[in-house]
C-alpha positions as semicolon CSV with decimal commas, in nm:
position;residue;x (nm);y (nm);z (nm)
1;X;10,763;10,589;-11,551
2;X;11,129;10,658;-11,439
3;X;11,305;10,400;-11,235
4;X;11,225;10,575;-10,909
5;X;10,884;10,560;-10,919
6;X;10,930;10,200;-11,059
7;X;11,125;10,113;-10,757
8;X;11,052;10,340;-10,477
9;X;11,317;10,584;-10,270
10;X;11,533;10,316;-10,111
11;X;11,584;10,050;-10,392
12;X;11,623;10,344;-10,646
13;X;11,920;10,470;-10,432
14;X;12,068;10,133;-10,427
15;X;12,044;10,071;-10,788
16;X;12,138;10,402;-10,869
17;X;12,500;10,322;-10,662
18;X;12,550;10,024;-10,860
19;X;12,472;10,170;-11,194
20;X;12,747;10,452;-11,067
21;X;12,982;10,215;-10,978
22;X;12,973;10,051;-11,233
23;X;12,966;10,329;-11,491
24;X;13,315;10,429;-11,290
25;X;13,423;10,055;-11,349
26;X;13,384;10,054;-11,726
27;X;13,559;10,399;-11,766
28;X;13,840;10,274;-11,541
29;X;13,839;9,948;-11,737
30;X;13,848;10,094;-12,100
31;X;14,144;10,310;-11,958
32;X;14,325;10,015;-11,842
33;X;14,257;9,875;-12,170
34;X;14,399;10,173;-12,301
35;X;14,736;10,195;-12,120
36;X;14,794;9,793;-12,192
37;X;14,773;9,899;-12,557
38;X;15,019;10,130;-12,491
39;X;15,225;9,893;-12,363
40;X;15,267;9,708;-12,691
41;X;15,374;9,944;-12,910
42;X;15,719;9,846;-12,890
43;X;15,615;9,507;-13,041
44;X;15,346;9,579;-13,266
45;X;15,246;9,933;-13,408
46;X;14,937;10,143;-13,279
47;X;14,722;9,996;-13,585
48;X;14,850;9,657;-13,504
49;X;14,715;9,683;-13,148
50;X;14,401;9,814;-13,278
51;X;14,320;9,561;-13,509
52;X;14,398;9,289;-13,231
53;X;14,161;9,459;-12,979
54;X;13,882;9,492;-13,259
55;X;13,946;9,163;-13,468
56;X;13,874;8,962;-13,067
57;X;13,584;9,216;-12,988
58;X;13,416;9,101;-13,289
59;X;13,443;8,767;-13,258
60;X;13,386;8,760;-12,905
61;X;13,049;8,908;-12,929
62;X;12,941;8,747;-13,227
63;X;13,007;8,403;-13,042
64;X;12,813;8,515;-12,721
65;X;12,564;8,745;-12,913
66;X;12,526;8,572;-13,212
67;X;12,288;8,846;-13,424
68;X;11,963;8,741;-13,592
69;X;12,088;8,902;-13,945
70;X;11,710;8,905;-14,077
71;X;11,525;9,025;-13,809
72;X;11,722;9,360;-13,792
73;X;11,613;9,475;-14,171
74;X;11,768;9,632;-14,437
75;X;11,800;9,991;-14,289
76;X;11,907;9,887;-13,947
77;X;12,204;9,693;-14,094
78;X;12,318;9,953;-14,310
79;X;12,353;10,167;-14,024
80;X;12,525;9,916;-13,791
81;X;12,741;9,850;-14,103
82;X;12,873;10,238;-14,094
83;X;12,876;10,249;-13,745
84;X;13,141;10,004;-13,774
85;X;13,328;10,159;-14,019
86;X;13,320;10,474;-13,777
87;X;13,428;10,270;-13,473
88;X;13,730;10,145;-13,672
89;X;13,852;10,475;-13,761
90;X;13,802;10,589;-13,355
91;X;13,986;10,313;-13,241
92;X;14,278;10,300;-13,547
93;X;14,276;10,718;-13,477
94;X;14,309;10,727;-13,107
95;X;14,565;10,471;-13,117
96;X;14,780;10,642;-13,303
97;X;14,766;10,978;-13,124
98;X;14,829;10,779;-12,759
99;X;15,153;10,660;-12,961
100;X;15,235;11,049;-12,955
101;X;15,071;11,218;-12,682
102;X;14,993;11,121;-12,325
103;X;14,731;10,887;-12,271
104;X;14,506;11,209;-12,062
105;X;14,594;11,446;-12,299
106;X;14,427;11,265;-12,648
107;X;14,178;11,110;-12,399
108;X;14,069;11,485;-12,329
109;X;14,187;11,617;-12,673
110;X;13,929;11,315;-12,825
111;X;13,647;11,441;-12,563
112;X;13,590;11,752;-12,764
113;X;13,421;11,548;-13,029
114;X;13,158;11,394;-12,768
115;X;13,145;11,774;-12,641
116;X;13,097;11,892;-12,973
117;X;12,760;11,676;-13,002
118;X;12,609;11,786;-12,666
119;X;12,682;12,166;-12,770
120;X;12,517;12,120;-13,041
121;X;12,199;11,995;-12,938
122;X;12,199;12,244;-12,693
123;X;11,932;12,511;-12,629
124;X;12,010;12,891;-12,551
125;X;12,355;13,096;-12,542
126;X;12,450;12,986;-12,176
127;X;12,633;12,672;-12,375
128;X;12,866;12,894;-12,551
129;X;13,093;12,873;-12,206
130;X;13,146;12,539;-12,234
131;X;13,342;12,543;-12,589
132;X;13,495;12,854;-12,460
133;X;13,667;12,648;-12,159
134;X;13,693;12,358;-12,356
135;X;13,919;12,529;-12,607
136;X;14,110;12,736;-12,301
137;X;14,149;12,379;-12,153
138;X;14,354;12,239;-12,509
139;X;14,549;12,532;-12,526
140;X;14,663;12,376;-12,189
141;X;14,697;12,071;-12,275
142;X;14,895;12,134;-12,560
143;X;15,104;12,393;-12,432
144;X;15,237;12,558;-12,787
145;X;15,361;12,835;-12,598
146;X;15,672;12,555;-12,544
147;X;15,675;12,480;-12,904
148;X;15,698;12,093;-12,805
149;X;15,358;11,999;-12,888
150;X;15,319;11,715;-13,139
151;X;15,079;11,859;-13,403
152;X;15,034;11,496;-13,567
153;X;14,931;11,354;-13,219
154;X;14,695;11,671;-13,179
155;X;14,548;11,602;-13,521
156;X;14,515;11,226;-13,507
157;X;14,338;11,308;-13,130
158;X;14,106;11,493;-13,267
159;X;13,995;11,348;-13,589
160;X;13,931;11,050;-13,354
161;X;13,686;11,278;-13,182
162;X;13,539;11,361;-13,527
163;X;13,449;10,972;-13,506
164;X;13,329;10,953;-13,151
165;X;13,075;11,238;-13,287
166;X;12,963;11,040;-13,540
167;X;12,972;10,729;-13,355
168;X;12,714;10,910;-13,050
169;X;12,484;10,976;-13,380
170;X;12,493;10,705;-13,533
171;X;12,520;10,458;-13,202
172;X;12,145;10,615;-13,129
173;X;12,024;10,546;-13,468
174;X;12,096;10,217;-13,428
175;X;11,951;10,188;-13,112
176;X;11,618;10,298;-13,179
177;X;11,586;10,019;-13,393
178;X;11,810;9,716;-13,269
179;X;11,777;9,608;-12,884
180;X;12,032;9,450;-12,643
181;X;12,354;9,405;-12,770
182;X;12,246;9,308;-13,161
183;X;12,359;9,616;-13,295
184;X;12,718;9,651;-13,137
185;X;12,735;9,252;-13,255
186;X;12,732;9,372;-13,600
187;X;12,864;9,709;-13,593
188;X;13,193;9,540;-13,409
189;X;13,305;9,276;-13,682
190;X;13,253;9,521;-13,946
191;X;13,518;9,746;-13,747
192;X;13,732;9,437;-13,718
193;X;13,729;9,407;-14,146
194;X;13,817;9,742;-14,193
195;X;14,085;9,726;-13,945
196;X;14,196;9,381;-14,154
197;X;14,175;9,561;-14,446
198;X;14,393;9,886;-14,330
199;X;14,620;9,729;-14,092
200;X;14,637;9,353;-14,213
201;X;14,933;9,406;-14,449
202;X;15,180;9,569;-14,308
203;X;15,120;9,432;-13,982
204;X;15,051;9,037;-14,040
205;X;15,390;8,955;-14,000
206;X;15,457;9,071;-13,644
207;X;15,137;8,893;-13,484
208;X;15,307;8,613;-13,312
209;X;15,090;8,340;-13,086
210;X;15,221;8,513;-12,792
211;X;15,118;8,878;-12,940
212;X;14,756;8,679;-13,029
213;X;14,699;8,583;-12,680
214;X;14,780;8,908;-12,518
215;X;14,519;9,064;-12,831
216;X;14,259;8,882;-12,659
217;X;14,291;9,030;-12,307
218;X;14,306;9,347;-12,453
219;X;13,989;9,328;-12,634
220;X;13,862;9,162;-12,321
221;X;13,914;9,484;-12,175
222;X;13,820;9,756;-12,436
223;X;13,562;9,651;-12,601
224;X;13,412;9,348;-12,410
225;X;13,419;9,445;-12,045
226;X;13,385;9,820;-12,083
227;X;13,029;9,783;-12,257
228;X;12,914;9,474;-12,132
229;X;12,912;9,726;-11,785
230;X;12,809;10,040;-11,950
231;X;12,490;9,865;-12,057
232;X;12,434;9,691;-11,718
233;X;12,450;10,076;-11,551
234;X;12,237;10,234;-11,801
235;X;11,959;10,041;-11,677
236;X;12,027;10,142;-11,356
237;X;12,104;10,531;-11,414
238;X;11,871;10,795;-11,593
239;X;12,049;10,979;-11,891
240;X;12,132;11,254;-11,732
241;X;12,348;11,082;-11,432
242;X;12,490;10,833;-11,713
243;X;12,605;11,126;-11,939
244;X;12,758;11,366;-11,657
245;X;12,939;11,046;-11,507
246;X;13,155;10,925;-11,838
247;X;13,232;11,303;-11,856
248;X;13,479;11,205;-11,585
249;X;13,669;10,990;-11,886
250;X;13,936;11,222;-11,928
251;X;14,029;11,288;-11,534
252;X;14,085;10,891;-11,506
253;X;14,284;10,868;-11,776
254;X;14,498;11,105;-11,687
255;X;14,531;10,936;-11,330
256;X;14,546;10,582;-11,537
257;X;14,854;10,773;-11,752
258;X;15,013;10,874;-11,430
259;X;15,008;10,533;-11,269
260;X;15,048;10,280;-11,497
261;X;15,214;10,471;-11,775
262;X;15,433;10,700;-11,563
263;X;15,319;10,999;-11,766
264;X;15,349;11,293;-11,515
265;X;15,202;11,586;-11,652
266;X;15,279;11,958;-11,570
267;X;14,981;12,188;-11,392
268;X;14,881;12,337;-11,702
269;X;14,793;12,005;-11,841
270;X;14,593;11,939;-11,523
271;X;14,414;12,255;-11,532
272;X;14,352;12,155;-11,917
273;X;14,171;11,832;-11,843
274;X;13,997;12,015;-11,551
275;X;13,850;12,290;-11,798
276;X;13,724;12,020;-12,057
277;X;13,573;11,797;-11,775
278;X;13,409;12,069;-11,630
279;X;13,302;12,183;-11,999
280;X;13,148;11,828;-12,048
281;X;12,955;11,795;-11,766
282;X;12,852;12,164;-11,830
283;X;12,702;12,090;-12,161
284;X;12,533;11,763;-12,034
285;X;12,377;11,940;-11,747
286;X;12,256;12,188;-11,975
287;X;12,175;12,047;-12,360
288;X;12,073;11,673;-12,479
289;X;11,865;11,510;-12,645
290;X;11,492;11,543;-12,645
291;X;11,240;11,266;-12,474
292;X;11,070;11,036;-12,697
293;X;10,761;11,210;-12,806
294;X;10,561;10,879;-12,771
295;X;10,698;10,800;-12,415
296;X;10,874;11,043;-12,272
297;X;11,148;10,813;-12,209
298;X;11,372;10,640;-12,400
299;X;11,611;10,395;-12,340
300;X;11,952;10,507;-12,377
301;X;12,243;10,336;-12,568
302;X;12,602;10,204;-12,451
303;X;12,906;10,461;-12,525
304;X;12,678;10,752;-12,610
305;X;12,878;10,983;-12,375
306;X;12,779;11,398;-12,310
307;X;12,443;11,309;-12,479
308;X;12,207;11,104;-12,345
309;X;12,795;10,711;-12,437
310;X;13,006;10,547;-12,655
311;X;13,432;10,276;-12,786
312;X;13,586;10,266;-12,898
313;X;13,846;10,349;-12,822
């Protein structure tokens, strides 16, 4: 039964505006999130930042959470175990490309990975448009025809889109066999270690109490927040309206980049994020993942975005 029929016209319309609002809340929030991060560098470097935002995620959710270890089985933790190991590498990645490139620009330049997914689970030819505009829309972006383009930035952008792919894959294999927030209570502190473990030692040094603190606003606001909303609206949106809405990532980070970052980019770069937001919500619209053959329904997961969201970053 869909949530329409559960609820009738009226109430479906009003829950389906809150679930969009606050879909638009936790994209706007993980962007802010973003842009703070940003905002350290100068102090502490872009694996620094991410090991602050992950190392308080973690903890944060395993106080509130507090995961049942034995009831989620062998299998399930294995996979929340690798799923945190991908979600470290997203996070560590994209950090270090926003260190080079404007905040839009990786934000769209990481999309592709997410894009990537919902072409390939597509159905029919039609879908080859959308990697066709998606790769006119990073020629944009980068602009090489200026020979300015940093080509570490571009790489580190998109291997943290490489992740994101994974982490869509392996963020619905966990959730078809951990509920709530369990999963993402595991998944999150094994990010954190592997953070520890990469950015610990050369990075130890500079985390002073004042540097601490801030760490803990930032992770309030990517991971914490940011999820904590997207799995309030997913009970309020279908798939569909879920997926096509976070394909709108990339257009508020570039407005976030704009605003609070003063990153003014040319028109080309517009038209760029244009062509891969319009290439997202393309390949949502027409691709994604099957219905549960036993229900027909099936409840979708937080940051499994173009599928059926989806941090890190």
């Amino acid at each position: 039964m869909t949530l329409g029929h559960a609820l009738g016209p009226g109430t479906a319309r009003s829950s389906a505006r809150a679930g969009t609002g606050m879909a638009v809340a936790s994209m706007s929030c993980a962007q802010l999130g973003l842009a703070a991060s940003v905002g350290m560098f100068a102090r502490v470097p872009p694996e620094g930042v991410a090991w602050l935002r992950l190392g308080w995620g973690g903890l944060i959710l395993l106080a509130f959470v507090r995961p049942r270890l034995r009831d989620l089985g062998r299998a399930n933790l294995l996979a929340c175990a690798v799923l945190g190991v991908v979600t470290a590498g997203m996070t560590m990645l994209f950090m270090a490309s926003a260190a080079r490139l404007p905040l839009g620009t990786a934000s769209a330049l990481e999309f592709l990975g997410p894009l990537g997914v919902a072409v390939a689970r597509s159905r029919g030819g039609r879908m080859l448009v959308w990697p066709a505009s998606a790769a006119l829309g990073v020629v944009l972006l980068t602009e090489p025809w200026h020979g300015g383009v940093h080509v570490v930035g571009v790489f580190l952008a998109l291997g943290a889109g490489c992740c994101w792919a994974s982490y869509i894959l392996l963020t619905q294999r966990v959730g078809d066999g951990v509920t709530g927030l369990q999963g993402l209570a595991v998944s999150l502190p094994v990010a954190a270690v592997v953070a520890t473990v990469v950015a610990g030692p050369s990075t130890a040094h500079l985390m002073t109490w004042d540097v601490v603190v801030i760490g803990i606003g930032l992770a309030v606001l990517l991971p914490v927040i940011p999820f904590s909303l997207e799995m309030l609206a997913l009970r309020r949106l279908d798939q569909g309206a879920f997926g096509t809405l976070m394909c709108l990532e990339p257009a508020i980070a570039l407005v976030i980049g704009t605003v609070v970052l003063h990153q003014v980019p040319g028109a080309w770069p517009v038209l760029g994020i244009v062509l891969v937001v319009v290439a997202g919500i393309g390949a949502e619209r027409t691709g994604g993942r099957a219905p549960d053959v036993a229900t027909g329904q099936r409840e979708p997961q937080p940051r499994v975005q173009t599928t059926d969201k989806v941090p890190l970053p």
